[in-house]
Short mmCIF file of C-alpha atoms in Angstrom, two decimals:
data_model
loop_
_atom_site.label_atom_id
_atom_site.label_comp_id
_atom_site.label_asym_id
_atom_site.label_seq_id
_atom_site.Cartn_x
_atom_site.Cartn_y
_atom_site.Cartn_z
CA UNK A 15 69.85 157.75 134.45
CA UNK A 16 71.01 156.53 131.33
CA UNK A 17 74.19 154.73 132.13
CA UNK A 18 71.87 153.23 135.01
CA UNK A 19 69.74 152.07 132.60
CA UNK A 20 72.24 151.13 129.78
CA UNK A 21 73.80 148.54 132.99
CA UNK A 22 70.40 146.87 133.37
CA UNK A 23 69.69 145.72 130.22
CA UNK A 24 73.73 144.71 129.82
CA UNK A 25 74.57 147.33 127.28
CA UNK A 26 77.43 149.82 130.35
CA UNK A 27 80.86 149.48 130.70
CA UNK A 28 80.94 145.95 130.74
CA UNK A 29 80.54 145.68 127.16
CA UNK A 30 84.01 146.81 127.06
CA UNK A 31 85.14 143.12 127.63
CA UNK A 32 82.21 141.22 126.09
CA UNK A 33 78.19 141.11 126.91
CA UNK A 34 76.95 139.20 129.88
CA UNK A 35 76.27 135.10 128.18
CA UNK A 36 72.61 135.53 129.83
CA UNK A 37 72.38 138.00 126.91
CA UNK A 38 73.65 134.75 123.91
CA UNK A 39 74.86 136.38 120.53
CA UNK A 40 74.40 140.61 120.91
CA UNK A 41 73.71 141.24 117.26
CA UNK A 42 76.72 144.10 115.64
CA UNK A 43 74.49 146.51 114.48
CA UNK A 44 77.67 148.77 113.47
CA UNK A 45 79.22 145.77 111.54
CA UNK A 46 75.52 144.14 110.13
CA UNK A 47 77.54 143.59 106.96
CA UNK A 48 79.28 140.75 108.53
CA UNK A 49 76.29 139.09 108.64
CA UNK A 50 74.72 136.93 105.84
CA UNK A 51 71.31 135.79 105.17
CA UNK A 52 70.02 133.96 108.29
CA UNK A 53 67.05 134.20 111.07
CA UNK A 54 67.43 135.39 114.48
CA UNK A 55 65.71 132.89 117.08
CA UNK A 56 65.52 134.44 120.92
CA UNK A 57 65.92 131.49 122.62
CA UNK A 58 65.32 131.19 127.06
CA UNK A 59 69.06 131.40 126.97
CA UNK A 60 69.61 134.00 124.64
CA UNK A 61 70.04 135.35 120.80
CA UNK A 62 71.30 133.50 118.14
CA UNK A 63 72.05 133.94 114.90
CA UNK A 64 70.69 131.00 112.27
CA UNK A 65 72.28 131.87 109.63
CA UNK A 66 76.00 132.64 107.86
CA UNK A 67 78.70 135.21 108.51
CA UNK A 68 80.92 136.93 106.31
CA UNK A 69 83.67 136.43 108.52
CA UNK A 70 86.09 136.05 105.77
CA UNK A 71 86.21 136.65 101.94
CA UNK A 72 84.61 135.28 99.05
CA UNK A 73 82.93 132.38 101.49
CA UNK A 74 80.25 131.81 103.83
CA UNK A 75 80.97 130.79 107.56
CA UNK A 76 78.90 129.07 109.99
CA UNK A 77 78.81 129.26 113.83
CA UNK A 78 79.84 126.36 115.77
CA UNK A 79 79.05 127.88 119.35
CA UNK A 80 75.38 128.47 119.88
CA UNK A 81 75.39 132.21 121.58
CA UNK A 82 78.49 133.18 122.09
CA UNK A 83 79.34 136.54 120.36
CA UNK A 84 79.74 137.46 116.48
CA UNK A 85 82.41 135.94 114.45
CA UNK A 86 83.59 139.35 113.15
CA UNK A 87 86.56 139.29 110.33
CA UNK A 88 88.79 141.36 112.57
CA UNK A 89 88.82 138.44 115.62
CA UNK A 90 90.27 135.83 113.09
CA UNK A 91 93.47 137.77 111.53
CA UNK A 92 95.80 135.13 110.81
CA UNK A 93 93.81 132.14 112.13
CA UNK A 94 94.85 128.65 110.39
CA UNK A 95 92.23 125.96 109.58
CA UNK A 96 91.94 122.65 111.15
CA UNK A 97 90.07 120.00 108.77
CA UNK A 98 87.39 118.19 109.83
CA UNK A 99 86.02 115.09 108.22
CA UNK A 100 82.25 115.24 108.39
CA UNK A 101 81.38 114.17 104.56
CA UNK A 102 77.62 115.15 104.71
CA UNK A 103 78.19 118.89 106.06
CA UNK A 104 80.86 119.34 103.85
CA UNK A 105 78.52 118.33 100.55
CA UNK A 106 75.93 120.41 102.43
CA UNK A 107 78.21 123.79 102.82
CA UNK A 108 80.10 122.82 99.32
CA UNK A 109 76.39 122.60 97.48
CA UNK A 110 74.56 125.42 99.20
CA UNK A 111 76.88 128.01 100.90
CA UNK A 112 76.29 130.46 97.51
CA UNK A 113 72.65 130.61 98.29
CA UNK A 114 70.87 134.24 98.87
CA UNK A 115 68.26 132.55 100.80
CA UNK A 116 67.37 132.89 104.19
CA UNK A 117 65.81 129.55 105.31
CA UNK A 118 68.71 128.01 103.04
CA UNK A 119 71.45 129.24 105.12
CA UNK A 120 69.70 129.09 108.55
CA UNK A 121 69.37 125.49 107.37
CA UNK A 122 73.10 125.10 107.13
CA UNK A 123 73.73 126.93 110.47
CA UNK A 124 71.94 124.62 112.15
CA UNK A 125 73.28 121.97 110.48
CA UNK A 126 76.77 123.22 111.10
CA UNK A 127 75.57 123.61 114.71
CA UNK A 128 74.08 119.98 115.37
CA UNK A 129 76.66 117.97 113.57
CA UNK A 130 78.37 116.35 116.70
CA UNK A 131 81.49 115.39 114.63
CA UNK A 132 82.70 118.98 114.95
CA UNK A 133 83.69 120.13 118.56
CA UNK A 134 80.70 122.40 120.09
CA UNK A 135 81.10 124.65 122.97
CA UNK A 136 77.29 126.06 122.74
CA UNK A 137 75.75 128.68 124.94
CA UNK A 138 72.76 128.47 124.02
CA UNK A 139 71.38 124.29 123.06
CA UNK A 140 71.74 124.07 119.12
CA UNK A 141 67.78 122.74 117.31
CA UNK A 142 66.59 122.56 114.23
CA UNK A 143 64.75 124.26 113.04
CA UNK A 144 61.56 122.24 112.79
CA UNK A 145 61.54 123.18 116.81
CA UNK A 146 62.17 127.14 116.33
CA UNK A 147 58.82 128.35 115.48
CA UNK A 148 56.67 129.42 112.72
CA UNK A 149 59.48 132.14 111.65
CA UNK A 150 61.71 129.21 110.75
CA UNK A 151 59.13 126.90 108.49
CA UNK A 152 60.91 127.57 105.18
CA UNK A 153 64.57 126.65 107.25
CA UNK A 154 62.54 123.42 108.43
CA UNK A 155 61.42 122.64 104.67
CA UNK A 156 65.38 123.18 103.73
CA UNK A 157 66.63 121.54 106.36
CA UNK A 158 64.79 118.31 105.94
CA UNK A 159 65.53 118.47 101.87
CA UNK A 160 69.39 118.99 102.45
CA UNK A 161 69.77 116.60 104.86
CA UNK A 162 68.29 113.74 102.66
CA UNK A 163 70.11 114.56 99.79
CA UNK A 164 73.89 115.21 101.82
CA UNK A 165 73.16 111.50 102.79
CA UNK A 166 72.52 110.42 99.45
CA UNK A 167 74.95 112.25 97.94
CA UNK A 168 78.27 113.10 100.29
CA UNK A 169 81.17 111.43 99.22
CA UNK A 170 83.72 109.70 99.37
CA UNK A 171 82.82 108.79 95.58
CA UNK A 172 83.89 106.38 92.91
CA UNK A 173 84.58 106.73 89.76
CA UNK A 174 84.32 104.08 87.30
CA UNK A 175 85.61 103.65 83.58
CA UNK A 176 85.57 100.61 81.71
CA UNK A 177 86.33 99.70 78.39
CA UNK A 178 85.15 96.85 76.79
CA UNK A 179 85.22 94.86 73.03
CA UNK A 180 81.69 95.39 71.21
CA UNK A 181 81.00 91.22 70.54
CA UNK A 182 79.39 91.28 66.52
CA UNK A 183 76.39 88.56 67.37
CA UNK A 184 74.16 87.59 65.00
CA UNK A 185 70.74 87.91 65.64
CA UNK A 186 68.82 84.86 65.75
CA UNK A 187 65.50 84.64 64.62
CA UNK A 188 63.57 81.79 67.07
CA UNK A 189 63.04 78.55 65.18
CA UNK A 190 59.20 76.66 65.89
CA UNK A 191 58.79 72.99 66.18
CA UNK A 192 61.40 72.39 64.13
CA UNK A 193 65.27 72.12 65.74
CA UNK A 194 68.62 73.20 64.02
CA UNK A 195 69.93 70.54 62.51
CA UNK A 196 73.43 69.43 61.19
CA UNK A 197 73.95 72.87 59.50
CA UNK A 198 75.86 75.96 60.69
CA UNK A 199 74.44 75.46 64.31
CA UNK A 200 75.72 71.30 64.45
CA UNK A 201 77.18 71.22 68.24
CA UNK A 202 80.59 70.21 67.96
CA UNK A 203 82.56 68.20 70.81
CA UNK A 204 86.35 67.86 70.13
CA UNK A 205 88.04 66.74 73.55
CA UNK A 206 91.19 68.05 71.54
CA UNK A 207 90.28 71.69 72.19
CA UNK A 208 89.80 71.45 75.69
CA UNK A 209 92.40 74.10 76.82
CA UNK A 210 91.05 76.66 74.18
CA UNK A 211 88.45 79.42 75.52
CA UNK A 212 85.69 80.51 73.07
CA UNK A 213 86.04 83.45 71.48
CA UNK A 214 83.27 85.67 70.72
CA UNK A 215 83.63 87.71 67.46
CA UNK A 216 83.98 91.36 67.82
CA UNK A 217 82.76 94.36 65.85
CA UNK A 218 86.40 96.06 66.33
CA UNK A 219 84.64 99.51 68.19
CA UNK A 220 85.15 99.38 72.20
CA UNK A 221 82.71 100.40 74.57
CA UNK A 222 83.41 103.26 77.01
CA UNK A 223 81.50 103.12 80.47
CA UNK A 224 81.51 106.06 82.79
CA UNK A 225 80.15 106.08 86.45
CA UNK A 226 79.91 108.17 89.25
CA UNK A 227 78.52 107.13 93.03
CA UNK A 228 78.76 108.48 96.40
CA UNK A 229 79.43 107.11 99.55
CA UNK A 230 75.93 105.85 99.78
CA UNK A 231 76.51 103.49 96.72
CA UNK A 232 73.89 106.20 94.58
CA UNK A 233 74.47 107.14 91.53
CA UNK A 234 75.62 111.19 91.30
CA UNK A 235 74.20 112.31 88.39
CA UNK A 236 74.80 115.90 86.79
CA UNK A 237 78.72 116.34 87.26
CA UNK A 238 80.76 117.14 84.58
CA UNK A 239 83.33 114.47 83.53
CA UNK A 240 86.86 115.36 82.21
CA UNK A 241 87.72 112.55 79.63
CA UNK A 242 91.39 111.85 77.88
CA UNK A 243 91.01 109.27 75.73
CA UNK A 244 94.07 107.98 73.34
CA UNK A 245 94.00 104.89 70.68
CA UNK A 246 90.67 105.93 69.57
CA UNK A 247 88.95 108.23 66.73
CA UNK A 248 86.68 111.13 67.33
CA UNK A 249 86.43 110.31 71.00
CA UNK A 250 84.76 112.72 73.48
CA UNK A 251 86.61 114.57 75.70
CA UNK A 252 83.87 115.26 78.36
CA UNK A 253 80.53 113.79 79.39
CA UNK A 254 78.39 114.94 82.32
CA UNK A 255 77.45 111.46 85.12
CA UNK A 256 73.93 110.41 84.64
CA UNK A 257 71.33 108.13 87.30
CA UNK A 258 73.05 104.91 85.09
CA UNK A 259 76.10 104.57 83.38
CA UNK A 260 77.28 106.73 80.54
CA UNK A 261 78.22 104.61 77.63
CA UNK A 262 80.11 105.34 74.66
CA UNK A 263 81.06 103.65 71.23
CA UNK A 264 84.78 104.16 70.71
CA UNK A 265 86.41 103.00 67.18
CA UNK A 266 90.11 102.61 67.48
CA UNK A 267 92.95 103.84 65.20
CA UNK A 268 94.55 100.72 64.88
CA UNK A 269 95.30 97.39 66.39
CA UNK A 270 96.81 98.47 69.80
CA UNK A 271 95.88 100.17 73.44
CA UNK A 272 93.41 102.30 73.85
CA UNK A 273 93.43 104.71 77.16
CA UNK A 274 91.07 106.04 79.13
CA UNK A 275 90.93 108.51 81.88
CA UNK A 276 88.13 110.31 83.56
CA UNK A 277 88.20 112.65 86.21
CA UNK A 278 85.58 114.92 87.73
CA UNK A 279 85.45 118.04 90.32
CA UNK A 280 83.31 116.89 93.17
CA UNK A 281 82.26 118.19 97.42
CA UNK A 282 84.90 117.52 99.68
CA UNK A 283 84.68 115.35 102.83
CA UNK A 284 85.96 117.77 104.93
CA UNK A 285 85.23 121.63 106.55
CA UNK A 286 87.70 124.26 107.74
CA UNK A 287 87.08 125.09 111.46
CA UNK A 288 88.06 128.34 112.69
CA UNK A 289 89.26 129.81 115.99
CA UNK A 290 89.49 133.44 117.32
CA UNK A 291 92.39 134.82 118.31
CA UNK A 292 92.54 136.48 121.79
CA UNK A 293 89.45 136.04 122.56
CA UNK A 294 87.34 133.05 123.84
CA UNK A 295 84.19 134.75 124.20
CA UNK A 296 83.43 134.84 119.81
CA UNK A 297 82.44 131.70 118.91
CA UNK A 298 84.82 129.53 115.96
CA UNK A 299 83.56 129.13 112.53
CA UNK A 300 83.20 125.92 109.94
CA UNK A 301 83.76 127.03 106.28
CA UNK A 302 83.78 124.69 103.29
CA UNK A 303 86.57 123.08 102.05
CA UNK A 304 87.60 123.34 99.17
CA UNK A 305 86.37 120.52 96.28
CA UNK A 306 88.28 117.46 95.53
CA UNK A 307 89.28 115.69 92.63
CA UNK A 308 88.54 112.02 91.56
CA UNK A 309 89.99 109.82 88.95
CA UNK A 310 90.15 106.73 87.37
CA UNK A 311 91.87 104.99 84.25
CA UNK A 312 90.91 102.16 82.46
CA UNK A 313 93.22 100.13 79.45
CA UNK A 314 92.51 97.72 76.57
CA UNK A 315 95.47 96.14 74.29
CA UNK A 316 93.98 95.09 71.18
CA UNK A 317 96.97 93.90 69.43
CA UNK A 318 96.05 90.51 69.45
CA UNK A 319 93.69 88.75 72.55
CA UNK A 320 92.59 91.64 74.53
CA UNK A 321 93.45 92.33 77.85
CA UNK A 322 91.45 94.76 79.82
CA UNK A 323 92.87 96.59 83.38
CA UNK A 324 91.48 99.07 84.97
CA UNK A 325 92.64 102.03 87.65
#
């Protein structure tokens, strides 16, 4: 009577090579600790698990294919990563895959899950959670608040350094009615100096300009900014990116070239997809990537006109 039963609701023999799919994802209850924090949503198709799994150490994976069974560690022994470029999921999973949250990482699931640069073979259709229910209004809330910022913020970036001559200018004070005349300010027109550029007097300190943007063309604020900096006194050797640029007064040693080079740890563009081995009922896995590294380098030679490059 109990085997007969067992059979009906899919839970006999037959679970010796897999659940029925009418059933989706069958949640482990003898290996729950592979599971993350997440939301189970019973869809007409099946279970499914909005959330991440800890199908491999010290990260957080994400299902790929919508009902199809647990991603347990033991299925993915030896599996090698493919890369996939898909810069906004990869800031997403890079920026978030730590949290403890619930809705936070049923957020990323379904992100994971909906992004249609990865390759999908779902059993059960993929939604956000908006469309799940009242269980899933804190996902929603996350969903909609990493989405916006993964576009605003997903790479690839740029980093810029400049380094430019501090100009020594006067300051003026505005004359009334009456005009300069012949004094220090007399306009002078020599036709002899025509191949000569003006050249505006200098203070002697440079001026060191750091900024970060994504792929958007926004400014990345809050990264922390290595900095190597050589020609120059008492310069600093780290900054952190701000909404503008992040300028500097630099006084140099001596007439001569002053370096510098800036370089920051930022999300990758890319996720690690996963496939079981033997097996093609467990669904594959996206993990992040691991982060990149940007530089730049910018130059001035101050031994007599300066020249300015940048890298």
């Amino acid at each position: 009577m109990v085997l007969a039963l067992a059979s009906l609701i899919g839970f006999g023999p037959a679970m010796a090579q897999g659940p029925p799919a009418s059933l989706g994802e069958v949640p482990m209850l003898k290996a729950s600790e592979a599971y993350g924090p997440g939301i189970w949503h019973h869809a007409p198709q099946g279970k499914t698990w909005y959330g991440s799994y800890r199908t491999f150490k010290g990260t957080q994976a994400y299902c790929i294919d919508a009902g199809k069974q647990s991603p347990l560690p033991k299925y993915f022994t030896g599996a090698k990563p493919e890369k996939i470029t898909t810069a906004q999921t990869a800031w997403a999973l890079h920026e978030y895959s730590g949290s403890k949250s619930a809705d936070v990482q049923a957020a990323l699931s379904a992100l994971a899950r909906l992004d249609e640069t990865i390759p999908h073979d779902h059993k059960v259709p993929p939604q956000k959670p908006g469309d799940l229910g009242k269980k899933f209004k804190g996902a929603a809330k996350q969903f909609s608040k990493i989405s916006a910022e993964s576009k605003k913020l997903a790479g690839p970036y740029t980093l810029d350094v400049t380094l430019t001559p501090v100009l020594d200018m006067p300051v003026l004070e505005p004359y009334g009615k009456d005009a300069p005349g012949d004094g220090d300010f007399a306009r002078v027109d020599d036709d002899k100096d025509e191949n000569k550029k003006a050249q505006l007097p200098t203070t002697g300190d440079l001026s060191l300009s750091v900024s970060l943007t994504s792929a958007s063309g926004n400014a990345v604020p809050g990264v922390p900014i290595k900095l190597d900096v050589s020609g120059s006194t008492d310069a600093p050797t780290s900054l952190n990116s701000e909404a503008e640029p992040v300028v500097t007064v630099l006084k140099p040693e001596a007439p001569g070239t002053v370096t510098a080079k800036a370089s920051a740890t930022l999300a990758p563009e890319t996720v690690l997809l996963y496939e079981p081995q033997k097996t093609k009922q467990v669904q594959r896995v996206s993990t992040p990537d691991e982060p990149v590294e940007v530089s730049a380098k910018a130059k001035i030679d101050l031994v007599s006109q300066p020249r300015v490059s940048t890298e």
